[in-house]
Every structure is written in structure tokens, then in C-alpha cells.
């Protein structure tokens, strides 16, 4: 191996909930780094400015730490090859694109969104694969300069060879080849000046001296584009390893419609971090044919890339629950108590509950009656109990589904925003406050008399609030 040491990375995009897929990729990278005394790098790929969220970056870090998957270099702890947040590396990416422009391996494209749409429509009509028609590929330097001087917006595209094939070796899948004619002249720098995933990923992997790229299978189709970039720059390539994709029980790619995908969800549900790590390890690897429970240290000792199992691993909640039970049964008393104190009855959580419950109780023995839904499932409520007289089942389910869609996109989970969002939604559909709030409150708490709804939701958290609504809708639909 030409690289001096094993340096691997996880490169999550902070666009939504911290995904189980990120933990899965991190685990395999972590194990590989530890096995070879190498380094794990956390790089935040936040070049999609419209979608990147600071709250999501924070949650990713919190969740990975909760799982014990600590990185050696990253945005929070620094390192020799920083910055580790791609949005802070824009100037570096620009310099490298300038090199490709100078070499003639890339070009500026001035086509407008409308022009590109027209081309795509035409191609669709003719039953062709949609791709950029390369109109600007051979623009003369004079015209390019004129367009730049006139302030015309542009993107930078890569000149993909028109024929030949691009191939690479995946360490567990063997050689993968693709005909170059099937690869689009990919965008490297977008019109907002930010690099695309492909460019930033390759430049940063190179500059951060990444020796092995261990990532999910869904990135295989991007790898030839990366290979072409390595070749254009004249850089040595890392080794590529694409882990099998996590799947729902129906074998489709894991998705939030069919499986909770947020690490926060599993934490709130009371899954132990070691159990989740063990479960994720089994998704792509096995310790032995007769042993499913093992520690991460045992995995590090025995792990070899060639043993990664390529069959589509099923992310089965029942299996995870079983695994958790195994861990729970083995938990020493001290850890059991510690877990409850730090996760379920943490000081932070109890303080929030104090603010809304203290005025509702006279003695402490009323605490669990009034606040039980903060610690476990609320009393089940039937459709008849909660449906306003003025509405029917379809209307109620539509209202709740509409709300859930809004909440799925609400990442800043604070009372004021929740209230604003719900007020807007209620006004839009024209429901009176009572009609609207009572069913939601009852689903979330099992009671008619909870503290103000948006405050209750804030305390309960994004995961449990959404899940209770989702479960109720699923149960009646
Ligand atoms: N930003 C990509 C992601 O969200 C990184 C993929 C890779 O590891 O190259 O997973």
C-alpha cells in the first residue's frame, strides 16, 4: 500500500435526522481504523447549502459519540488536515477546479436552467437517457471570457471522455466498469460557487490522505466519476469498499416511510448503544456462525474486509429489540442504574418536566399519574374518544397526516416554532382551536389535561411526538 497509514473517514451530509446508515458506515470505518492503528476522520459534507443544517451536524456528532464511535480528527476536535467542514474549504475546492480548467479537463457552462430543461424534455420525448448535451464544452476562450465579463452565471463541468471505459476495483466486489458514454459531464462547481459532492469529496479525500473509502453501496455509481477526477488530477486513488445497503423488511432500501431511520429515535426508545452497535455490525459481517453477541473490541480483533457479507442486510426492528433484551439482561446493576439516571431520568429532562408539571401536582405521589407519558407510552385513545363531533374519520386522519408531514420537516424543535407551524396549519385547513388541539393532545399524552401542547411536544421531543402521531394514524387507517 502506497499510503503511509490507514486513514478512513465518514462524511455525513447534515441535512436531516442523524441516519442509522451513517452509524453503520462509521462503525465499519472505526473498526478498520482501530484494527490497523489508523485514524478515523469525521468530515461534514455541507456543500448543499439549501439543505444543510447546523442542528443536524450537532445531532450526528452527539449520536455517534453516544454509540462510542469516536473519531480522531473532525470539526470539533481539529486535526492536521482541517478544516473538516466542507463549507469552510470552498476556497480550496476552487483552487483545484482552476487547475482542471487550466488543463482543459473542465469547462464553464453558461446554459440556463430553462435551456437545460428544454434539452431534457427533448431527450425524454425521443426516449433517450437524459444528459447534458455538452453545448458549452467547446466554447472558444474568447466567448467564455465575454460571458464571464458580462456577468453571466455559470457552472463548471468536467470533460468526461466520450469513449472508452472507466473501471475501478472494489475490494469486496471486484472490478466494476462503466462505459464513459454513460457518464454525464458532471457539474464540479455549482452556480452558487459551492462545489458539488463529487469534486469536494475527491479533493478532500486526497488532501486528507484518505487511504480507504468505506461507504455505502449507493455511492458505487458515483465512484467512476471520482476515478476520472483522480485521473485528471494525476492523484493516487484510495481503495474503495462499498458496504451493502441496509434494507427494510420488504428488501427495499431503508427508508423512513417503513422504518425509523433516526438514531435519535432508537436512543429515545431505550435501545442501548452497545446493542445497536452489535446489531449494525451484524448487518454486514458475522463473528461466527454460532455467535451473534460480541463486543466492538472482539469485532476489531477478528474483522477482515474480505468477510464483509454482500447479501442485502435487513434492518429488522424485532431482531434489534431481541438484541437489546440480550444486552439489558446482562447489564450489571450499576450500569442499569446509571442508564436510567442519565438517559430516562436525566437532570436535563426532569428539569424540563418540572416546569410544566409542578403546578399540576400537590404531592409527589401524583407525579407519575400526571407525567407518565413523558416516560412511557401514553394511554391508548380510540377514534371515538378524540374525534371532534364536527369532523369525520377521513378529515381527522387527513388533518393528522398533514401535520405529520409538516413536523417531519421541522428540525428546530422548539415551542414557538411548533406553535407557529401548527397555528398556520390549523388556519390553512380552517379548524377551530379545540377541534384541532384536543385530538393531538390526546394522542400524544393519553389525557385531556396536559400542559400546553406545543410545550409538551418540545419536551417529548421530535422523535416521540412524531412517532406517536404516526402510530395512531397507522392503527386507525
Ligand atoms: N456525503 C456523503 C453522504 O452523505 C458521503 C458519501 C461518501 O462517503 O463518499 O453519505
XYZ file of C-alpha atoms and ligand atoms in Angstrom:
487
model
C 0.000 0.000 0.000
C 1.385 3.349 -1.005
C -0.424 5.258 1.732
C 1.692 5.517 4.858
C -1.092 4.775 7.302
C -4.691 3.736 7.386
C -6.817 6.872 7.305
C -10.522 6.393 6.831
C -13.373 8.828 7.012
C -17.089 9.190 7.426
C -18.565 12.069 5.537
C -22.199 12.621 6.501
C -24.251 15.370 4.926
C -26.024 17.228 7.736
C -29.382 17.513 6.034
C -31.841 15.737 8.292
C -32.092 13.354 11.185
C -28.904 11.501 12.140
C -29.297 8.423 9.971
C -28.719 4.797 11.025
C -26.844 4.441 7.728
C -24.273 6.980 8.958
C -23.739 4.980 12.145
C -23.391 1.785 10.114
C -20.725 3.294 7.831
C -18.987 4.896 10.810
C -18.853 1.590 12.660
C -17.073 -0.222 9.814
C -14.654 2.670 9.324
C -13.993 2.858 13.055
C -13.308 -0.865 13.298
C -10.999 -0.753 10.310
C -9.048 2.217 11.674
C -8.678 0.607 15.108
C -7.614 -2.705 13.620
C -4.682 -1.074 11.838
C -3.832 1.604 14.381
C -5.075 4.180 11.874
C -7.197 7.302 12.126
C -10.902 7.926 11.702
C -11.810 11.327 10.304
C -15.221 12.948 10.572
C -15.841 15.285 7.671
C -19.068 17.218 7.421
C -20.214 17.415 3.796
C -22.370 20.511 3.934
C -21.953 21.893 0.438
C -25.656 21.658 -0.290
C -26.379 24.985 1.329
C -30.113 24.800 0.777
C -30.349 21.576 2.776
C -27.501 21.692 5.290
C -28.481 22.346 8.916
C -26.256 23.167 11.863
C -28.667 21.360 14.213
C -28.290 18.213 12.162
C -24.477 18.354 12.340
C -24.685 18.607 16.116
C -27.073 15.688 16.352
C -24.864 13.495 14.166
C -21.916 14.118 16.463
C -23.958 13.547 19.615
C -25.354 10.283 18.303
C -22.034 8.894 17.076
C -20.480 9.698 20.443
C -23.409 8.050 22.212
C -22.595 4.909 20.218
C -18.968 5.170 21.307
C -17.743 5.720 17.740
C -15.252 8.468 18.477
C -13.279 9.997 15.616
C -9.672 11.213 15.794
C -9.975 14.299 13.608
C -13.070 16.368 12.940
C -14.710 19.793 13.069
C -14.990 19.720 16.867
C -11.529 18.400 17.718
C -9.490 19.639 14.772
C -6.517 17.842 13.254
C -3.673 18.354 10.860
C -5.799 18.321 7.715
C -8.630 20.697 8.638
C -10.934 22.427 8.289
C -13.188 19.391 8.419
C -16.378 21.125 7.379
C -16.575 21.355 3.604
C -18.294 24.732 3.553
C -15.095 26.117 5.099
C -12.999 24.609 2.321
C -14.685 26.343 -0.605
C -11.559 28.323 -1.466
C -9.543 25.091 -1.604
C -12.032 23.432 -3.930
C -11.938 26.498 -6.201
C -8.162 26.301 -6.499
C -8.358 22.696 -7.609
C -11.059 23.389 -10.130
C -8.918 26.159 -11.557
C -6.225 23.550 -12.127
C -8.658 21.385 -14.083
C -9.815 24.403 -16.105
C -6.218 25.289 -16.898
C -5.502 21.731 -18.020
C -8.597 21.647 -20.208
C -10.165 18.842 -18.135
C -13.082 21.052 -17.141
C -15.074 23.891 -18.720
C -17.512 26.626 -17.828
C -21.094 26.035 -18.835
C -23.412 29.038 -19.233
C -26.589 27.136 -20.090
C -29.591 28.392 -18.142
C -31.966 26.148 -16.178
C -34.605 26.719 -18.909
C -32.220 25.644 -21.667
C -31.248 22.529 -19.730
C -34.905 21.699 -19.134
C -35.682 22.012 -22.815
C -32.855 19.635 -23.702
C -34.102 17.125 -21.132
C -37.680 17.360 -22.392
C -36.494 16.746 -25.960
C -34.437 13.746 -24.887
C -37.373 12.334 -22.953
C -39.647 12.737 -25.965
C -37.157 10.814 -28.066
C -36.966 8.103 -25.402
C -33.286 8.864 -24.765
C -31.427 8.927 -21.463
C -31.367 12.491 -20.177
C -27.940 14.077 -20.013
C -26.251 17.393 -20.667
C -25.834 17.930 -24.431
C -22.330 19.381 -23.961
C -23.236 22.608 -25.725
C -20.601 24.664 -23.858
C -17.875 22.023 -23.986
C -16.110 23.557 -26.924
C -16.845 27.255 -26.357
C -13.929 29.368 -27.527
C -11.854 31.116 -24.853
C -12.974 34.453 -26.322
C -16.680 33.689 -25.881
C -16.080 32.263 -22.435
C -14.259 35.439 -21.410
C -17.001 37.594 -22.887
C -19.686 35.710 -20.957
C -17.735 36.000 -17.724
C -17.208 39.736 -18.289
C -20.934 40.149 -18.956
C -21.608 38.569 -15.552
C -23.410 35.523 -16.951
C -23.824 32.883 -14.255
C -22.050 29.593 -14.945
C -21.255 26.199 -13.529
C -18.011 24.315 -14.071
C -18.370 20.876 -15.654
C -15.935 18.055 -16.081
C -14.938 16.938 -19.585
C -15.766 13.255 -19.397
C -14.042 11.226 -22.138
C -16.581 10.461 -24.858
C -15.500 6.865 -25.359
C -13.606 4.165 -23.540
C -14.465 2.713 -20.166
C -13.714 3.667 -16.607
C -13.074 0.922 -14.123
C -12.075 0.532 -10.534
C -11.575 -2.284 -8.084
C -13.907 -2.550 -5.156
C -12.049 -4.521 -2.512
C -15.022 -6.754 -1.790
C -16.874 -6.717 -5.100
C -14.040 -6.942 -7.605
C -13.692 -4.869 -10.773
C -16.531 -2.549 -11.675
C -16.648 -0.989 -15.132
C -18.768 1.600 -16.826
C -18.739 2.928 -20.390
C -17.781 6.596 -20.396
C -20.591 7.421 -22.812
C -22.970 6.722 -19.938
C -21.378 9.350 -17.702
C -22.663 12.905 -17.862
C -20.334 15.908 -17.954
C -20.794 16.303 -14.246
C -21.001 19.648 -12.522
C -17.998 20.349 -10.289
C -18.827 23.878 -9.141
C -22.438 24.994 -8.910
C -23.646 28.461 -9.880
C -23.662 29.466 -6.187
C -19.898 28.878 -6.172
C -20.164 25.793 -3.968
C -18.537 22.569 -5.098
C -20.642 19.508 -5.799
C -20.349 16.345 -3.748
C -18.112 14.681 -6.355
C -15.496 17.391 -6.524
C -15.346 18.211 -2.821
C -15.326 14.552 -1.858
C -12.367 13.688 -4.097
C -10.313 16.801 -3.340
C -10.831 16.396 0.383
C -10.173 12.658 0.417
C -6.925 13.371 -1.380
C -5.843 16.276 0.808
C -6.828 14.423 3.970
C -4.731 11.453 2.808
C -7.618 9.009 2.969
C -6.326 5.514 2.270
C -9.629 3.598 2.207
C -13.044 4.870 1.243
C -15.526 2.647 3.071
C -19.045 3.797 2.273
C -22.476 2.504 1.384
C -23.336 0.725 -1.827
C -25.469 3.615 -3.044
C -22.272 5.523 -3.903
C -20.969 2.899 -6.346
C -22.449 4.789 -9.282
C -20.546 7.940 -8.219
C -17.209 6.174 -7.964
C -16.376 6.174 -11.720
C -16.802 9.959 -11.689
C -14.430 10.096 -8.757
C -11.964 7.835 -10.535
C -11.988 10.177 -13.544
C -11.276 13.092 -11.222
C -8.348 11.264 -9.589
C -7.019 10.571 -13.071
C -7.482 14.167 -14.220
C -5.583 15.430 -11.189
C -2.963 12.686 -11.522
C -3.506 11.534 -7.929
C -3.182 8.134 -6.390
C -6.535 6.583 -5.579
C -7.658 5.266 -2.215
C -9.046 1.741 -2.034
C -12.797 1.558 -2.437
C -15.094 -0.603 -0.353
C -18.853 -0.350 -0.749
C -20.857 -1.759 2.133
C -24.165 -3.495 1.445
C -27.176 -1.233 1.728
C -29.461 -1.521 4.749
C -32.924 -2.668 3.756
C -36.490 -2.592 5.061
C -38.125 -5.955 5.760
C -39.586 -5.901 2.221
C -35.964 -5.642 0.940
C -36.344 -2.094 -0.386
C -33.662 0.455 0.534
C -34.118 1.530 4.147
C -36.488 4.480 4.282
C -38.280 6.468 6.901
C -41.673 5.500 5.497
C -41.095 1.899 6.534
C -38.528 2.020 9.309
C -37.479 4.718 11.712
C -34.089 5.798 10.387
C -33.106 8.342 13.003
C -30.517 7.385 15.594
C -32.343 9.683 17.996
C -35.398 7.501 17.659
C -33.515 4.421 18.854
C -31.955 6.340 21.696
C -35.347 7.650 22.824
C -36.833 4.218 22.504
C -34.388 2.936 25.073
C -32.085 0.923 22.855
C -28.678 0.505 24.460
C -25.782 1.863 22.385
C -23.813 -1.385 22.576
C -26.815 -3.348 21.376
C -27.290 -1.035 18.401
C -23.595 -1.254 17.525
C -23.694 -5.055 17.720
C -26.850 -5.113 15.594
C -25.312 -2.808 12.957
C -22.169 -4.926 12.857
C -24.304 -7.965 12.007
C -25.751 -6.096 9.031
C -22.541 -6.558 7.097
C -20.434 -9.040 8.973
C -20.655 -12.028 11.278
C -18.464 -13.059 14.130
C -19.066 -16.759 13.673
C -21.932 -18.983 12.664
C -22.925 -19.630 16.264
C -22.369 -16.299 17.935
C -24.370 -13.125 17.464
C -23.463 -11.201 20.588
C -19.985 -9.705 20.569
C -18.243 -6.547 21.663
C -16.730 -3.986 19.348
C -13.270 -4.982 20.642
C -13.948 -8.568 19.610
C -15.050 -7.352 16.209
C -11.876 -5.268 15.805
C -9.782 -8.298 16.551
C -11.455 -10.579 14.071
C -12.542 -8.165 11.341
C -11.314 -8.506 7.774
C -12.619 -6.640 4.769
C -13.000 -9.827 2.781
C -15.525 -11.132 5.301
C -17.998 -8.354 4.625
C -21.188 -10.064 3.669
C -22.752 -8.700 0.484
C -26.272 -10.096 0.941
C -28.866 -7.338 1.452
C -28.995 -6.931 5.227
C -32.456 -6.411 6.670
C -32.843 -3.788 9.340
C -35.350 -5.734 11.379
C -36.738 -3.974 14.442
C -37.760 -7.254 16.033
C -34.226 -8.506 15.828
C -32.902 -5.247 17.259
C -35.352 -5.494 20.153
C -34.199 -9.054 20.805
C -30.593 -7.941 20.707
C -31.345 -5.135 23.133
C -33.024 -7.549 25.504
C -29.878 -9.699 25.479
C -27.808 -6.672 26.454
C -30.302 -5.485 29.030
C -30.321 -8.871 30.754
C -26.548 -8.772 31.014
C -26.364 -5.217 32.323
C -24.706 -5.014 35.755
C -26.834 -3.296 38.393
C -24.595 -0.269 38.462
C -24.889 0.293 34.726
C -28.619 -0.293 34.845
C -28.999 2.473 37.408
C -26.589 4.695 35.532
C -28.525 4.236 32.308
C -31.827 5.210 33.915
C -30.295 8.206 35.614
C -28.508 9.502 32.537
C -30.997 8.667 29.787
C -34.509 8.305 31.193
C -34.405 10.456 34.317
C -31.604 12.798 33.301
C -31.345 16.075 35.157
C -31.950 17.965 31.941
C -35.148 16.069 31.114
C -36.519 16.241 34.654
C -35.898 19.991 34.771
C -37.972 20.468 31.648
C -40.761 18.338 33.078
C -40.603 20.227 36.373
C -41.507 23.455 34.556
C -44.816 22.083 33.346
C -45.781 19.547 35.988
C -45.005 21.191 39.311
C -48.151 23.318 39.215
C -50.267 20.266 38.462
C -49.426 18.152 41.496
C -50.000 18.533 45.239
C -47.891 15.609 46.402
C -45.117 13.681 44.704
C -47.166 10.522 44.515
C -49.232 12.255 41.824
C -46.172 12.731 39.659
C -46.419 9.528 37.651
C -50.139 9.884 37.162
C -49.711 13.364 35.668
C -46.411 12.888 33.869
C -46.310 9.201 32.916
C -46.476 9.908 29.166
C -43.075 11.610 29.361
C -41.561 8.288 30.369
C -43.540 5.671 28.505
C -46.370 5.149 26.044
C -49.489 7.241 26.728
C -52.838 5.595 27.460
C -54.293 4.401 24.167
C -57.076 6.590 22.789
C -59.709 5.422 20.338
C -61.046 7.284 17.335
C -64.411 7.880 19.095
C -62.729 9.400 22.115
C -60.810 12.010 20.188
C -62.693 12.869 17.011
C -64.455 16.258 17.188
C -68.221 15.913 16.591
C -67.965 18.251 13.627
C -65.463 16.030 11.747
C -65.367 12.515 10.357
C -62.640 9.918 10.303
C -61.250 10.875 6.919
C -60.967 14.513 7.906
C -59.256 13.658 11.176
C -56.752 11.328 9.526
C -56.064 13.903 6.803
C -55.510 16.605 9.378
C -53.096 14.448 11.376
C -51.225 13.260 8.280
C -50.861 16.851 7.091
C -49.497 17.841 10.465
C -47.085 14.916 10.471
C -45.730 15.921 7.075
C -45.025 19.395 8.418
C -43.393 18.052 11.560
C -41.194 15.687 9.552
C -39.575 18.780 8.077
C -39.340 20.693 11.331
C -35.854 20.227 12.699
C -35.715 23.094 15.173
C -37.979 21.523 17.761
C -38.894 24.466 19.956
C -42.209 25.563 21.400
C -42.518 28.847 19.493
C -41.840 27.234 16.122
C -44.128 24.321 16.857
C -46.898 26.660 17.860
C -46.415 28.851 14.798
C -46.378 25.885 12.480
C -49.475 24.340 14.000
C -51.367 27.663 14.002
C -50.589 28.112 10.331
C -51.636 24.562 9.533
C -54.864 24.905 11.521
C -55.763 28.187 9.826
C -54.994 26.741 6.430
C -57.392 23.850 6.891
C -59.910 26.010 8.756
C -60.258 24.021 12.013
C -61.201 25.658 15.331
C -58.534 25.526 18.074
C -60.467 22.990 20.182
C -61.192 20.674 17.256
C -57.550 20.726 16.314
C -55.697 20.633 19.603
C -57.719 18.068 21.571
C -57.083 15.054 19.313
C -53.373 15.840 19.019
C -53.012 16.310 22.752
C -54.843 13.067 23.484
C -52.773 11.042 21.066
C -49.526 12.389 22.473
C -50.366 12.228 26.166
C -53.408 9.981 26.528
C -55.022 12.805 28.565
C -57.301 15.804 28.131
C -55.486 17.901 30.705
C -51.842 18.070 29.710
C -49.691 21.227 29.817
C -49.795 23.499 26.728
C -49.499 21.296 23.664
C -46.509 22.866 21.928
C -44.540 22.880 25.204
C -45.442 19.234 25.784
C -44.240 18.417 22.283
C -40.997 20.303 22.800
C -40.250 18.295 25.949
C -41.357 14.992 24.487
C -39.022 15.630 21.575
C -39.158 15.313 17.834
C -38.900 11.546 17.730
C -41.551 10.517 20.242
C -44.043 13.186 19.188
C -43.900 12.173 15.552
C -43.876 8.514 16.321
C -46.984 8.659 18.500
C -48.874 10.502 15.780
C -47.634 8.099 13.113
C -48.559 5.033 15.150
C -52.046 6.327 15.845
C -52.663 7.110 12.167
C -51.346 3.689 11.123
C -53.535 1.963 13.690
C -56.794 3.554 12.516
C -56.094 3.664 8.762
N -21.806 12.975 1.894
C -21.999 11.610 1.510
C -23.048 11.025 2.451
O -23.888 11.760 2.853
C -20.683 10.881 1.626
C -20.570 9.647 0.832
C -19.142 9.153 0.865
O -18.785 8.566 1.888
O -18.426 9.418 -0.070
O -23.096 9.888 2.803
